[in-house]
Structures are given as structure tokens and as C-alpha cells.
JSON list of C-alpha atoms in Angstrom, two decimals:
[
{"chain": "A", "resi": 8, "resn": "MET", "atom": "CA", "xyz": [93.35, 135.91, 94.87]},
{"chain": "A", "resi": 9, "resn": "ASP", "atom": "CA", "xyz": [90.95, 137.43, 92.33]},
{"chain": "A", "resi": 10, "resn": "ALA", "atom": "CA", "xyz": [93.47, 136.86, 89.53]},
{"chain": "A", "resi": 11, "resn": "TYR", "atom": "CA", "xyz": [93.34, 133.10, 90.16]},
{"chain": "A", "resi": 12, "resn": "PHE", "atom": "CA", "xyz": [89.57, 132.61, 90.48]},
{"chain": "A", "resi": 13, "resn": "ASP", "atom": "CA", "xyz": [89.30, 131.12, 86.97]},
{"chain": "A", "resi": 14, "resn": "ILE", "atom": "CA", "xyz": [92.01, 128.57, 87.77]},
{"chain": "A", "resi": 15, "resn": "LEU", "atom": "CA", "xyz": [90.44, 127.73, 91.12]},
{"chain": "A", "resi": 16, "resn": "GLN", "atom": "CA", "xyz": [86.98, 127.23, 89.63]},
{"chain": "A", "resi": 17, "resn": "LYS", "atom": "CA", "xyz": [88.43, 124.87, 87.00]},
{"chain": "A", "resi": 18, "resn": "SER", "atom": "CA", "xyz": [90.24, 122.83, 89.65]},
{"chain": "A", "resi": 19, "resn": "SER", "atom": "CA", "xyz": [88.78, 119.51, 90.75]},
{"chain": "A", "resi": 20, "resn": "LEU", "atom": "CA", "xyz": [88.63, 120.71, 94.37]},
{"chain": "A", "resi": 21, "resn": "PHE", "atom": "CA", "xyz": [86.34, 123.67, 93.68]},
{"chain": "A", "resi": 22, "resn": "HIS", "atom": "CA", "xyz": [84.40, 122.17, 90.78]},
{"chain": "A", "resi": 23, "resn": "GLY", "atom": "CA", "xyz": [80.81, 123.40, 90.85]},
{"chain": "A", "resi": 24, "resn": "VAL", "atom": "CA", "xyz": [81.46, 126.25, 93.30]},
{"chain": "A", "resi": 25, "resn": "GLU", "atom": "CA", "xyz": [80.43, 129.66, 91.96]},
{"chain": "A", "resi": 26, "resn": "LYS", "atom": "CA", "xyz": [82.71, 132.69, 92.26]},
{"chain": "A", "resi": 27, "resn": "ALA", "atom": "CA", "xyz": [80.80, 134.22, 95.19]},
{"chain": "A", "resi": 28, "resn": "GLY", "atom": "CA", "xyz": [80.84, 130.91, 97.05]},
{"chain": "A", "resi": 29, "resn": "LEU", "atom": "CA", "xyz": [84.51, 130.41, 96.25]},
{"chain": "A", "resi": 30, "resn": "SER", "atom": "CA", "xyz": [85.41, 133.78, 97.75]},
{"chain": "A", "resi": 31, "resn": "GLU", "atom": "CA", "xyz": [83.49, 132.85, 100.89]},
{"chain": "A", "resi": 32, "resn": "MET", "atom": "CA", "xyz": [85.14, 129.43, 101.06]},
{"chain": "A", "resi": 33, "resn": "LEU", "atom": "CA", "xyz": [88.64, 130.89, 100.78]},
{"chain": "A", "resi": 34, "resn": "GLY", "atom": "CA", "xyz": [87.87, 133.20, 103.68]},
{"chain": "A", "resi": 35, "resn": "CYS", "atom": "CA", "xyz": [87.04, 130.17, 105.83]},
{"chain": "A", "resi": 36, "resn": "LEU", "atom": "CA", "xyz": [89.94, 128.02, 104.66]},
{"chain": "A", "resi": 37, "resn": "SER", "atom": "CA", "xyz": [92.64, 130.67, 105.32]},
{"chain": "A", "resi": 38, "resn": "PRO", "atom": "CA", "xyz": [94.94, 129.61, 102.46]},
{"chain": "A", "resi": 39, "resn": "ARG", "atom": "CA", "xyz": [98.52, 130.75, 102.01]},
{"chain": "A", "resi": 40, "resn": "ARG", "atom": "CA", "xyz": [100.47, 131.26, 98.79]},
{"chain": "A", "resi": 41, "resn": "ALA", "atom": "CA", "xyz": [104.12, 130.78, 97.93]},
{"chain": "A", "resi": 42, "resn": "ARG", "atom": "CA", "xyz": [106.20, 131.27, 94.77]},
{"chain": "A", "resi": 43, "resn": "TYR", "atom": "CA", "xyz": [108.93, 128.95, 93.54]},
{"chain": "A", "resi": 44, "resn": "ALA", "atom": "CA", "xyz": [111.62, 129.31, 90.88]},
{"chain": "A", "resi": 45, "resn": "ARG", "atom": "CA", "xyz": [112.11, 126.64, 88.23]},
{"chain": "A", "resi": 46, "resn": "GLY", "atom": "CA", "xyz": [113.79, 123.60, 89.76]},
{"chain": "A", "resi": 47, "resn": "GLU", "atom": "CA", "xyz": [113.06, 124.71, 93.33]},
{"chain": "A", "resi": 48, "resn": "THR", "atom": "CA", "xyz": [111.66, 122.13, 95.72]},
{"chain": "A", "resi": 49, "resn": "ILE", "atom": "CA", "xyz": [108.09, 122.78, 96.86]},
{"chain": "A", "resi": 50, "resn": "LEU", "atom": "CA", "xyz": [107.87, 119.74, 99.13]},
{"chain": "A", "resi": 51, "resn": "ARG", "atom": "CA", "xyz": [110.79, 117.49, 99.95]},
{"chain": "A", "resi": 52, "resn": "ALA", "atom": "CA", "xyz": [110.70, 113.73, 100.59]},
{"chain": "A", "resi": 53, "resn": "GLY", "atom": "CA", "xyz": [111.15, 113.08, 104.29]},
{"chain": "A", "resi": 54, "resn": "ASP", "atom": "CA", "xyz": [109.35, 116.26, 105.34]},
{"chain": "A", "resi": 55, "resn": "ARG", "atom": "CA", "xyz": [105.82, 116.27, 106.76]},
{"chain": "A", "resi": 56, "resn": "THR", "atom": "CA", "xyz": [102.81, 118.30, 105.70]},
{"chain": "A", "resi": 57, "resn": "SER", "atom": "CA", "xyz": [99.28, 118.89, 106.95]},
{"chain": "A", "resi": 58, "resn": "ALA", "atom": "CA", "xyz": [98.31, 120.96, 103.92]},
{"chain": "A", "resi": 59, "resn": "LEU", "atom": "CA", "xyz": [97.14, 119.92, 100.50]},
{"chain": "A", "resi": 60, "resn": "CYS", "atom": "CA", "xyz": [98.57, 121.97, 97.64]},
{"chain": "A", "resi": 61, "resn": "LEU", "atom": "CA", "xyz": [96.93, 123.48, 94.57]},
{"chain": "A", "resi": 62, "resn": "LEU", "atom": "CA", "xyz": [99.08, 124.67, 91.68]},
{"chain": "A", "resi": 63, "resn": "LEU", "atom": "CA", "xyz": [98.02, 128.20, 90.68]},
{"chain": "A", "resi": 64, "resn": "SER", "atom": "CA", "xyz": [100.53, 128.85, 87.91]},
{"chain": "A", "resi": 65, "resn": "GLY", "atom": "CA", "xyz": [103.53, 127.30, 86.18]},
{"chain": "A", "resi": 66, "resn": "SER", "atom": "CA", "xyz": [104.12, 123.56, 86.39]},
{"chain": "A", "resi": 67, "resn": "ALA", "atom": "CA", "xyz": [105.33, 120.99, 88.91]},
{"chain": "A", "resi": 68, "resn": "LEU", "atom": "CA", "xyz": [106.68, 117.45, 88.90]},
{"chain": "A", "resi": 69, "resn": "ILE", "atom": "CA", "xyz": [106.07, 114.77, 91.50]},
{"chain": "A", "resi": 70, "resn": "VAL", "atom": "CA", "xyz": [109.34, 112.84, 91.72]},
{"chain": "A", "resi": 71, "resn": "GLN", "atom": "CA", "xyz": [110.69, 109.90, 93.67]},
{"chain": "A", "resi": 72, "resn": "GLU", "atom": "CA", "xyz": [114.43, 109.41, 94.17]},
{"chain": "A", "resi": 73, "resn": "ASP", "atom": "CA", "xyz": [116.29, 106.46, 95.58]},
{"chain": "A", "resi": 74, "resn": "TYR", "atom": "CA", "xyz": [119.31, 106.59, 97.90]},
{"chain": "A", "resi": 75, "resn": "TRP", "atom": "CA", "xyz": [121.69, 107.14, 94.94]},
{"chain": "A", "resi": 76, "resn": "GLY", "atom": "CA", "xyz": [119.68, 109.93, 93.34]},
{"chain": "A", "resi": 77, "resn": "ASN", "atom": "CA", "xyz": [118.03, 107.94, 90.53]},
{"chain": "A", "resi": 78, "resn": "ARG", "atom": "CA", "xyz": [114.84, 109.80, 89.69]},
{"chain": "A", "resi": 79, "resn": "ASN", "atom": "CA", "xyz": [111.40, 108.48, 88.77]},
{"chain": "A", "resi": 80, "resn": "ILE", "atom": "CA", "xyz": [108.75, 111.00, 87.72]},
{"chain": "A", "resi": 81, "resn": "LEU", "atom": "CA", "xyz": [105.33, 109.99, 88.99]},
{"chain": "A", "resi": 82, "resn": "ALA", "atom": "CA", "xyz": [103.28, 112.88, 87.58]},
{"chain": "A", "resi": 83, "resn": "ALA", "atom": "CA", "xyz": [103.43, 116.24, 85.86]},
{"chain": "A", "resi": 84, "resn": "LEU", "atom": "CA", "xyz": [101.05, 118.90, 87.17]},
{"chain": "A", "resi": 85, "resn": "GLU", "atom": "CA", "xyz": [99.37, 121.83, 85.46]},
{"chain": "A", "resi": 86, "resn": "PRO", "atom": "CA", "xyz": [97.62, 124.87, 87.00]},
{"chain": "A", "resi": 87, "resn": "GLY", "atom": "CA", "xyz": [94.49, 123.86, 88.88]},
{"chain": "A", "resi": 88, "resn": "GLU", "atom": "CA", "xyz": [95.76, 120.42, 89.90]},
{"chain": "A", "resi": 89, "resn": "LEU", "atom": "CA", "xyz": [96.12, 119.21, 93.49]},
{"chain": "A", "resi": 90, "resn": "PHE", "atom": "CA", "xyz": [99.03, 117.39, 95.11]},
{"chain": "A", "resi": 91, "resn": "ALA", "atom": "CA", "xyz": [100.10, 116.13, 98.56]},
{"chain": "A", "resi": 92, "resn": "GLU", "atom": "CA", "xyz": [96.48, 115.55, 99.59]},
{"chain": "A", "resi": 93, "resn": "SER", "atom": "CA", "xyz": [97.15, 111.91, 100.57]},
{"chain": "A", "resi": 94, "resn": "PHE", "atom": "CA", "xyz": [100.14, 112.89, 102.72]},
{"chain": "A", "resi": 95, "resn": "ALA", "atom": "CA", "xyz": [98.19, 115.73, 104.35]},
{"chain": "A", "resi": 96, "resn": "ALA", "atom": "CA", "xyz": [95.69, 113.12, 105.55]},
{"chain": "A", "resi": 97, "resn": "HIS", "atom": "CA", "xyz": [98.55, 111.50, 107.54]},
{"chain": "A", "resi": 98, "resn": "PRO", "atom": "CA", "xyz": [100.63, 114.50, 108.71]},
{"chain": "A", "resi": 99, "resn": "GLU", "atom": "CA", "xyz": [102.66, 112.36, 111.10]},
{"chain": "A", "resi": 100, "resn": "GLU", "atom": "CA", "xyz": [104.08, 110.33, 108.20]},
{"chain": "A", "resi": 101, "resn": "PRO", "atom": "CA", "xyz": [107.07, 111.65, 106.20]},
{"chain": "A", "resi": 102, "resn": "LEU", "atom": "CA", "xyz": [106.57, 112.40, 102.52]},
{"chain": "A", "resi": 103, "resn": "GLY", "atom": "CA", "xyz": [107.65, 109.57, 100.23]},
{"chain": "A", "resi": 104, "resn": "VAL", "atom": "CA", "xyz": [108.04, 111.84, 97.19]},
{"chain": "A", "resi": 105, "resn": "SER", "atom": "CA", "xyz": [109.11, 115.38, 96.38]},
{"chain": "A", "resi": 106, "resn": "ALA", "atom": "CA", "xyz": [107.31, 118.12, 94.45]},
{"chain": "A", "resi": 107, "resn": "VAL", "atom": "CA", "xyz": [109.56, 120.27, 92.27]},
{"chain": "A", "resi": 108, "resn": "ALA", "atom": "CA", "xyz": [108.68, 123.35, 90.24]},
{"chain": "A", "resi": 109, "resn": "GLY", "atom": "CA", "xyz": [108.98, 122.49, 86.55]},
{"chain": "A", "resi": 110, "resn": "ALA", "atom": "CA", "xyz": [108.71, 126.19, 85.73]},
{"chain": "A", "resi": 111, "resn": "GLU", "atom": "CA", "xyz": [108.30, 129.29, 87.87]},
{"chain": "A", "resi": 112, "resn": "ALA", "atom": "CA", "xyz": [105.26, 128.38, 89.93]},
{"chain": "A", "resi": 113, "resn": "GLU", "atom": "CA", "xyz": [102.85, 129.67, 92.53]},
{"chain": "A", "resi": 114, "resn": "VAL", "atom": "CA", "xyz": [101.21, 127.26, 94.95]},
{"chain": "A", "resi": 115, "resn": "LEU", "atom": "CA", "xyz": [98.19, 127.58, 97.23]},
{"chain": "A", "resi": 116, "resn": "PHE", "atom": "CA", "xyz": [98.43, 125.69, 100.54]},
{"chain": "A", "resi": 117, "resn": "LEU", "atom": "CA", "xyz": [95.21, 124.65, 102.29]},
{"chain": "A", "resi": 118, "resn": "GLU", "atom": "CA", "xyz": [95.18, 122.98, 105.70]},
{"chain": "A", "resi": 119, "resn": "LEU", "atom": "CA", "xyz": [93.36, 119.69, 105.21]},
{"chain": "A", "resi": 120, "resn": "SER", "atom": "CA", "xyz": [91.77, 119.89, 108.67]},
{"chain": "A", "resi": 121, "resn": "ARG", "atom": "CA", "xyz": [89.97, 123.07, 107.58]},
{"chain": "A", "resi": 122, "resn": "VAL", "atom": "CA", "xyz": [88.79, 121.43, 104.36]},
{"chain": "A", "resi": 123, "resn": "LEU", "atom": "CA", "xyz": [87.39, 118.38, 106.16]},
{"chain": "A", "resi": 124, "resn": "SER", "atom": "CA", "xyz": [85.80, 120.25, 109.10]},
{"chain": "A", "resi": 125, "resn": "THR", "atom": "CA", "xyz": [82.54, 122.14, 108.81]},
{"chain": "A", "resi": 126, "resn": "CYS", "atom": "CA", "xyz": [83.40, 125.81, 108.97]},
{"chain": "A", "resi": 127, "resn": "PRO", "atom": "CA", "xyz": [81.79, 128.06, 111.63]},
{"chain": "A", "resi": 128, "resn": "ASN", "atom": "CA", "xyz": [79.97, 130.00, 108.91]},
{"chain": "A", "resi": 129, "resn": "ALA", "atom": "CA", "xyz": [78.29, 126.81, 107.66]},
{"chain": "A", "resi": 130, "resn": "CYS", "atom": "CA", "xyz": [79.22, 127.51, 104.01]},
{"chain": "A", "resi": 131, "resn": "PRO", "atom": "CA", "xyz": [76.72, 125.75, 101.72]},
{"chain": "A", "resi": 132, "resn": "HIS", "atom": "CA", "xyz": [79.58, 124.75, 99.39]},
{"chain": "A", "resi": 133, "resn": "HIS", "atom": "CA", "xyz": [81.67, 123.00, 102.04]},
{"chain": "A", "resi": 134, "resn": "ARG", "atom": "CA", "xyz": [80.12, 119.58, 101.46]},
{"chain": "A", "resi": 135, "resn": "ARG", "atom": "CA", "xyz": [80.77, 119.90, 97.74]},
{"chain": "A", "resi": 136, "resn": "ILE", "atom": "CA", "xyz": [84.53, 120.41, 98.12]},
{"chain": "A", "resi": 137, "resn": "ILE", "atom": "CA", "xyz": [84.73, 117.38, 100.43]},
{"chain": "A", "resi": 138, "resn": "GLU", "atom": "CA", "xyz": [82.99, 115.31, 97.73]},
{"chain": "A", "resi": 139, "resn": "ASN", "atom": "CA", "xyz": [85.32, 116.83, 95.12]},
{"chain": "A", "resi": 140, "resn": "LEU", "atom": "CA", "xyz": [88.36, 115.86, 97.19]},
{"chain": "A", "resi": 141, "resn": "VAL", "atom": "CA", "xyz": [87.21, 112.23, 97.40]},
{"chain": "A", "resi": 142, "resn": "ALA", "atom": "CA", "xyz": [86.67, 112.18, 93.63]},
{"chain": "A", "resi": 143, "resn": "THR", "atom": "CA", "xyz": [90.15, 113.66, 93.09]},
{"chain": "A", "resi": 144, "resn": "LEU", "atom": "CA", "xyz": [91.75, 110.95, 95.24]},
{"chain": "A", "resi": 145, "resn": "ALA", "atom": "CA", "xyz": [89.96, 108.29, 93.20]},
{"chain": "A", "resi": 146, "resn": "GLU", "atom": "CA", "xyz": [91.21, 109.83, 89.96]},
{"chain": "A", "resi": 147, "resn": "LYS", "atom": "CA", "xyz": [94.78, 109.99, 91.29]},
{"chain": "A", "resi": 148, "resn": "ASN", "atom": "CA", "xyz": [94.64, 106.27, 92.11]},
{"chain": "A", "resi": 149, "resn": "GLN", "atom": "CA", "xyz": [93.48, 105.56, 88.56]},
{"chain": "A", "resi": 150, "resn": "ARG", "atom": "CA", "xyz": [96.36, 107.60, 87.13]},
{"chain": "A", "resi": 151, "resn": "LEU", "atom": "CA", "xyz": [98.86, 105.72, 89.28]},
{"chain": "A", "resi": 152, "resn": "SER", "atom": "CA", "xyz": [97.44, 102.39, 88.13]},
{"chain": "A", "resi": 153, "resn": "GLU", "atom": "CA", "xyz": [97.75, 103.61, 84.55]},
{"chain": "A", "resi": 154, "resn": "LYS", "atom": "CA", "xyz": [101.42, 104.52, 85.06]},
{"chain": "A", "resi": 155, "resn": "LEU", "atom": "CA", "xyz": [102.06, 101.07, 86.51]},
{"chain": "A", "resi": 156, "resn": "ARG", "atom": "CA", "xyz": [100.60, 99.56, 83.34]},
{"chain": "A", "resi": 157, "resn": "HIS", "atom": "CA", "xyz": [102.96, 101.64, 81.21]},
{"chain": "A", "resi": 158, "resn": "VAL", "atom": "CA", "xyz": [106.16, 100.82, 83.11]},
{"chain": "A", "resi": 159, "resn": "SER", "atom": "CA", "xyz": [105.25, 97.12, 83.44]},
{"chain": "A", "resi": 160, "resn": "GLN", "atom": "CA", "xyz": [105.55, 96.71, 79.66]},
{"chain": "A", "resi": 161, "resn": "ARG", "atom": "CA", "xyz": [108.66, 94.75, 78.72]},
{"chain": "A", "resi": 162, "resn": "THR", "atom": "CA", "xyz": [110.29, 97.01, 76.13]},
{"chain": "A", "resi": 163, "resn": "THR", "atom": "CA", "xyz": [110.82, 100.74, 75.64]},
{"chain": "A", "resi": 164, "resn": "ARG", "atom": "CA", "xyz": [108.68, 100.55, 72.49]},
{"chain": "A", "resi": 165, "resn": "GLU", "atom": "CA", "xyz": [105.78, 98.94, 74.37]},
{"chain": "A", "resi": 166, "resn": "LYS", "atom": "CA", "xyz": [106.04, 101.48, 77.19]},
{"chain": "A", "resi": 167, "resn": "LEU", "atom": "CA", "xyz": [105.92, 104.37, 74.73]},
{"chain": "A", "resi": 168, "resn": "LEU", "atom": "CA", "xyz": [102.96, 102.97, 72.82]},
{"chain": "A", "resi": 169, "resn": "SER", "atom": "CA", "xyz": [101.09, 102.28, 76.06]},
{"chain": "A", "resi": 170, "resn": "TYR", "atom": "CA", "xyz": [101.65, 105.81, 77.35]},
{"chain": "A", "resi": 171, "resn": "LEU", "atom": "CA", "xyz": [100.92, 107.64, 74.08]},
{"chain": "A", "resi": 172, "resn": "SER", "atom": "CA", "xyz": [97.83, 105.53, 73.40]},
{"chain": "A", "resi": 173, "resn": "ALA", "atom": "CA", "xyz": [96.48, 106.38, 76.85]},
{"chain": "A", "resi": 174, "resn": "GLU", "atom": "CA", "xyz": [97.14, 110.09, 76.31]},
{"chain": "A", "resi": 175, "resn": "SER", "atom": "CA", "xyz": [95.34, 109.98, 72.96]},
{"chain": "A", "resi": 176, "resn": "ARG", "atom": "CA", "xyz": [92.30, 108.27, 74.53]},
{"chain": "A", "resi": 177, "resn": "ARG", "atom": "CA", "xyz": [92.21, 110.69, 77.45]},
{"chain": "A", "resi": 178, "resn": "ARG", "atom": "CA", "xyz": [92.25, 113.75, 75.18]},
{"chain": "A", "resi": 179, "resn": "GLY", "atom": "CA", "xyz": [89.94, 112.25, 72.58]},
{"chain": "A", "resi": 180, "resn": "ARG", "atom": "CA", "xyz": [92.14, 113.08, 69.60]},
{"chain": "A", "resi": 181, "resn": "ASP", "atom": "CA", "xyz": [95.10, 111.78, 67.65]},
{"chain": "A", "resi": 182, "resn": "ALA", "atom": "CA", "xyz": [97.25, 114.94, 68.03]},
{"chain": "A", "resi": 183, "resn": "PHE", "atom": "CA", "xyz": [98.18, 116.25, 71.48]},
{"chain": "A", "resi": 184, "resn": "ASP", "atom": "CA", "xyz": [100.94, 117.72, 73.64]},
{"chain": "A", "resi": 185, "resn": "ILE", "atom": "CA", "xyz": [102.50, 115.84, 76.53]},
{"chain": "A", "resi": 186, "resn": "PRO", "atom": "CA", "xyz": [103.72, 117.58, 79.71]},
{"chain": "A", "resi": 187, "resn": "PHE", "atom": "CA", "xyz": [107.25, 116.12, 79.51]},
{"chain": "A", "resi": 188, "resn": "ASN", "atom": "CA", "xyz": [110.50, 116.87, 77.73]},
{"chain": "A", "resi": 189, "resn": "ARG", "atom": "CA", "xyz": [112.60, 113.88, 76.60]},
{"chain": "A", "resi": 190, "resn": "GLN", "atom": "CA", "xyz": [114.47, 113.39, 79.87]},
{"chain": "A", "resi": 191, "resn": "GLN", "atom": "CA", "xyz": [111.29, 113.73, 81.90]},
{"chain": "A", "resi": 192, "resn": "LEU", "atom": "CA", "xyz": [109.47, 111.26, 79.68]},
{"chain": "A", "resi": 193, "resn": "ALA", "atom": "CA", "xyz": [112.36, 108.81, 80.10]},
{"chain": "A", "resi": 194, "resn": "ASP", "atom": "CA", "xyz": [112.18, 109.26, 83.87]},
{"chain": "A", "resi": 195, "resn": "TYR", "atom": "CA", "xyz": [108.40, 108.80, 83.84]},
{"chain": "A", "resi": 196, "resn": "LEU", "atom": "CA", "xyz": [108.62, 105.56, 81.87]},
{"chain": "A", "resi": 197, "resn": "SER", "atom": "CA", "xyz": [111.74, 104.36, 83.73]},
{"chain": "A", "resi": 198, "resn": "VAL", "atom": "CA", "xyz": [113.85, 103.97, 80.59]},
{"chain": "A", "resi": 199, "resn": "ASP", "atom": "CA", "xyz": [117.18, 105.30, 79.35]},
{"chain": "A", "resi": 200, "resn": "ARG", "atom": "CA", "xyz": [116.90, 108.61, 77.51]},
{"chain": "A", "resi": 201, "resn": "SER", "atom": "CA", "xyz": [119.01, 107.52, 74.52]},
{"chain": "A", "resi": 202, "resn": "ALA", "atom": "CA", "xyz": [116.99, 104.32, 74.19]},
{"chain": "A", "resi": 203, "resn": "LEU", "atom": "CA", "xyz": [113.80, 106.38, 74.32]},
{"chain": "A", "resi": 204, "resn": "SER", "atom": "CA", "xyz": [114.99, 108.74, 71.58]},
{"chain": "A", "resi": 205, "resn": "THR", "atom": "CA", "xyz": [116.08, 105.81, 69.41]},
{"chain": "A", "resi": 206, "resn": "GLU", "atom": "CA", "xyz": [112.72, 104.09, 69.78]},
{"chain": "A", "resi": 207, "resn": "LEU", "atom": "CA", "xyz": [110.81, 107.28, 69.02]},
{"chain": "A", "resi": 208, "resn": "GLY", "atom": "CA", "xyz": [112.78, 107.55, 65.78]},
{"chain": "A", "resi": 209, "resn": "ARG", "atom": "CA", "xyz": [111.89, 103.96, 64.90]},
{"chain": "A", "resi": 210, "resn": "LEU", "atom": "CA", "xyz": [108.19, 104.49, 65.63]},
{"chain": "A", "resi": 211, "resn": "LYS", "atom": "CA", "xyz": [108.23, 107.55, 63.39]},
{"chain": "A", "resi": 212, "resn": "ALA", "atom": "CA", "xyz": [110.03, 105.65, 60.61]},
{"chain": "A", "resi": 213, "resn": "ASP", "atom": "CA", "xyz": [107.49, 102.83, 60.92]},
{"chain": "A", "resi": 214, "resn": "GLY", "atom": "CA", "xyz": [104.68, 105.34, 60.37]},
{"chain": "A", "resi": 215, "resn": "LEU", "atom": "CA", "xyz": [103.05, 104.78, 63.77]},
{"chain": "A", "resi": 216, "resn": "LEU", "atom": "CA", "xyz": [103.43, 108.35, 64.96]},
{"chain": "A", "resi": 217, "resn": "ASP", "atom": "CA", "xyz": [104.86, 111.77, 64.21]},
{"chain": "A", "resi": 218, "resn": "PHE", "atom": "CA", "xyz": [106.26, 114.25, 66.70]},
{"chain": "A", "resi": 219, "resn": "GLU", "atom": "CA", "xyz": [107.90, 117.63, 67.14]},
{"chain": "A", "resi": 220, "resn": "ARG", "atom": "CA", "xyz": [109.34, 118.30, 70.59]},
{"chain": "A", "resi": 221, "resn": "ASN", "atom": "CA", "xyz": [106.48, 117.47, 72.99]},
{"chain": "A", "resi": 222, "resn": "HIS", "atom": "CA", "xyz": [103.73, 117.45, 70.32]},
{"chain": "A", "resi": 223, "resn": "PHE", "atom": "CA", "xyz": [102.69, 114.00, 69.09]},
{"chain": "A", "resi": 224, "resn": "GLU", "atom": "CA", "xyz": [100.33, 112.72, 66.44]},
{"chain": "A", "resi": 225, "resn": "MET", "atom": "CA", "xyz": [99.25, 109.08, 66.34]},
{"chain": "A", "resi": 226, "resn": "LYS", "atom": "CA", "xyz": [99.03, 107.38, 62.95]},
{"chain": "A", "resi": 227, "resn": "ARG", "atom": "CA", "xyz": [96.97, 104.37, 61.85]}
]
């Protein structure tokens, strides 16, 4: 695990925990790791889990599919981010979404019961990770509310401007990369890919933004 200590320390779950304390915590939490190829399912809708997941490397997508296979991307994850924590809190309930590796990925699984229970060694950092987990859940709810604002816009143009404006504010700059390719962005915003590409071209022609692949620059 030494190779991933930098990623773990930057994660919201272990924020504020020093390397020595992190090593001690991992010994108490008994984590397990697994690797996944690009496109491989990490967690499947309908399954159950009692473990929260932390992405160590690669990327992952949280997706929701209906009965006919229509896909809606709820989130794109980068190394250090958590997922499935809400479902792990209710292990008797089936997952409502799937997690899929967007690129070759490695995932750390942590049993939520071990995270929430005071360990026998009385680690001084245990309370901190519980507080961090609560803060992470609050942030996830805010992100979901933000996505709902994007997709509730009436037109593809309005959805794009809502999403890109939010990304610019979050990163504090006009130029930034997004974690989606065109199809994934269309799935995230619940629009047709061709309509999305057409509208991006119009926004560029109107001088509102510039882009190259997944790199965007907002214009005034």
C-alpha cells in the first residue's frame, strides 16, 4: 500500500491523517484491493455491498441504466474519490447504480462497519475519518443536486452552459479539463450525442467558449 499513500492522504476519507497514522488505520480497517480492466464492472446494479470503495488509480463512472439499457452517467471518479458509501450503509438494499472502470483501475474496499466502529487499538485518527465520511456524503449530495440543476434545463445549450459554468466556478479558472468524452458528456447531461456536438459547435461559433477534446475555455 505504500505506493498509494499519497493518493490516500489526498482523499476526503483520510484528509488530515498523517502517514504514520494512516498506516496504523489501514492495519485496523483490513482493506482489500482489486484491479479492473477498462469497461469492467466494479459494482453492478442489483448486487449488495457492505464496503465503501476508494479509487486508487485509473478512473470510474457511476452509471444508471433502465430496463432497455439506456445509460445515464451520474458521476465520473478520479483517484482518491469514494463511491458506494451510501449503499454500504444499507447492505441489505440492492445497488441502484453500477460502477464501471473508465480506464484500467485499482480499487480499495473498506468494510463500513470497521470504519464506523471504534477499533480495538483506539486509533486517535478514527474519529477524524468518521467526520470526513460525513463531510463526503454531504458533498456528494451537493454534487447530485448540481447535476439535477443541469439536466432540468430545457435545451441542450442551456444544459451545456449550466454544466460548464459550474465546472469553471469549481476550479476557479476559465480553462479546465472535464472528465468526460463526448458520449459520456451526452449521457451525463441526458442529451443526444449529435445534438450535443452540434450545440458545442454553435457555442464556439458564438464566441462563448473554445474547446479541444475534453479541454474547455470559457469566453466572455
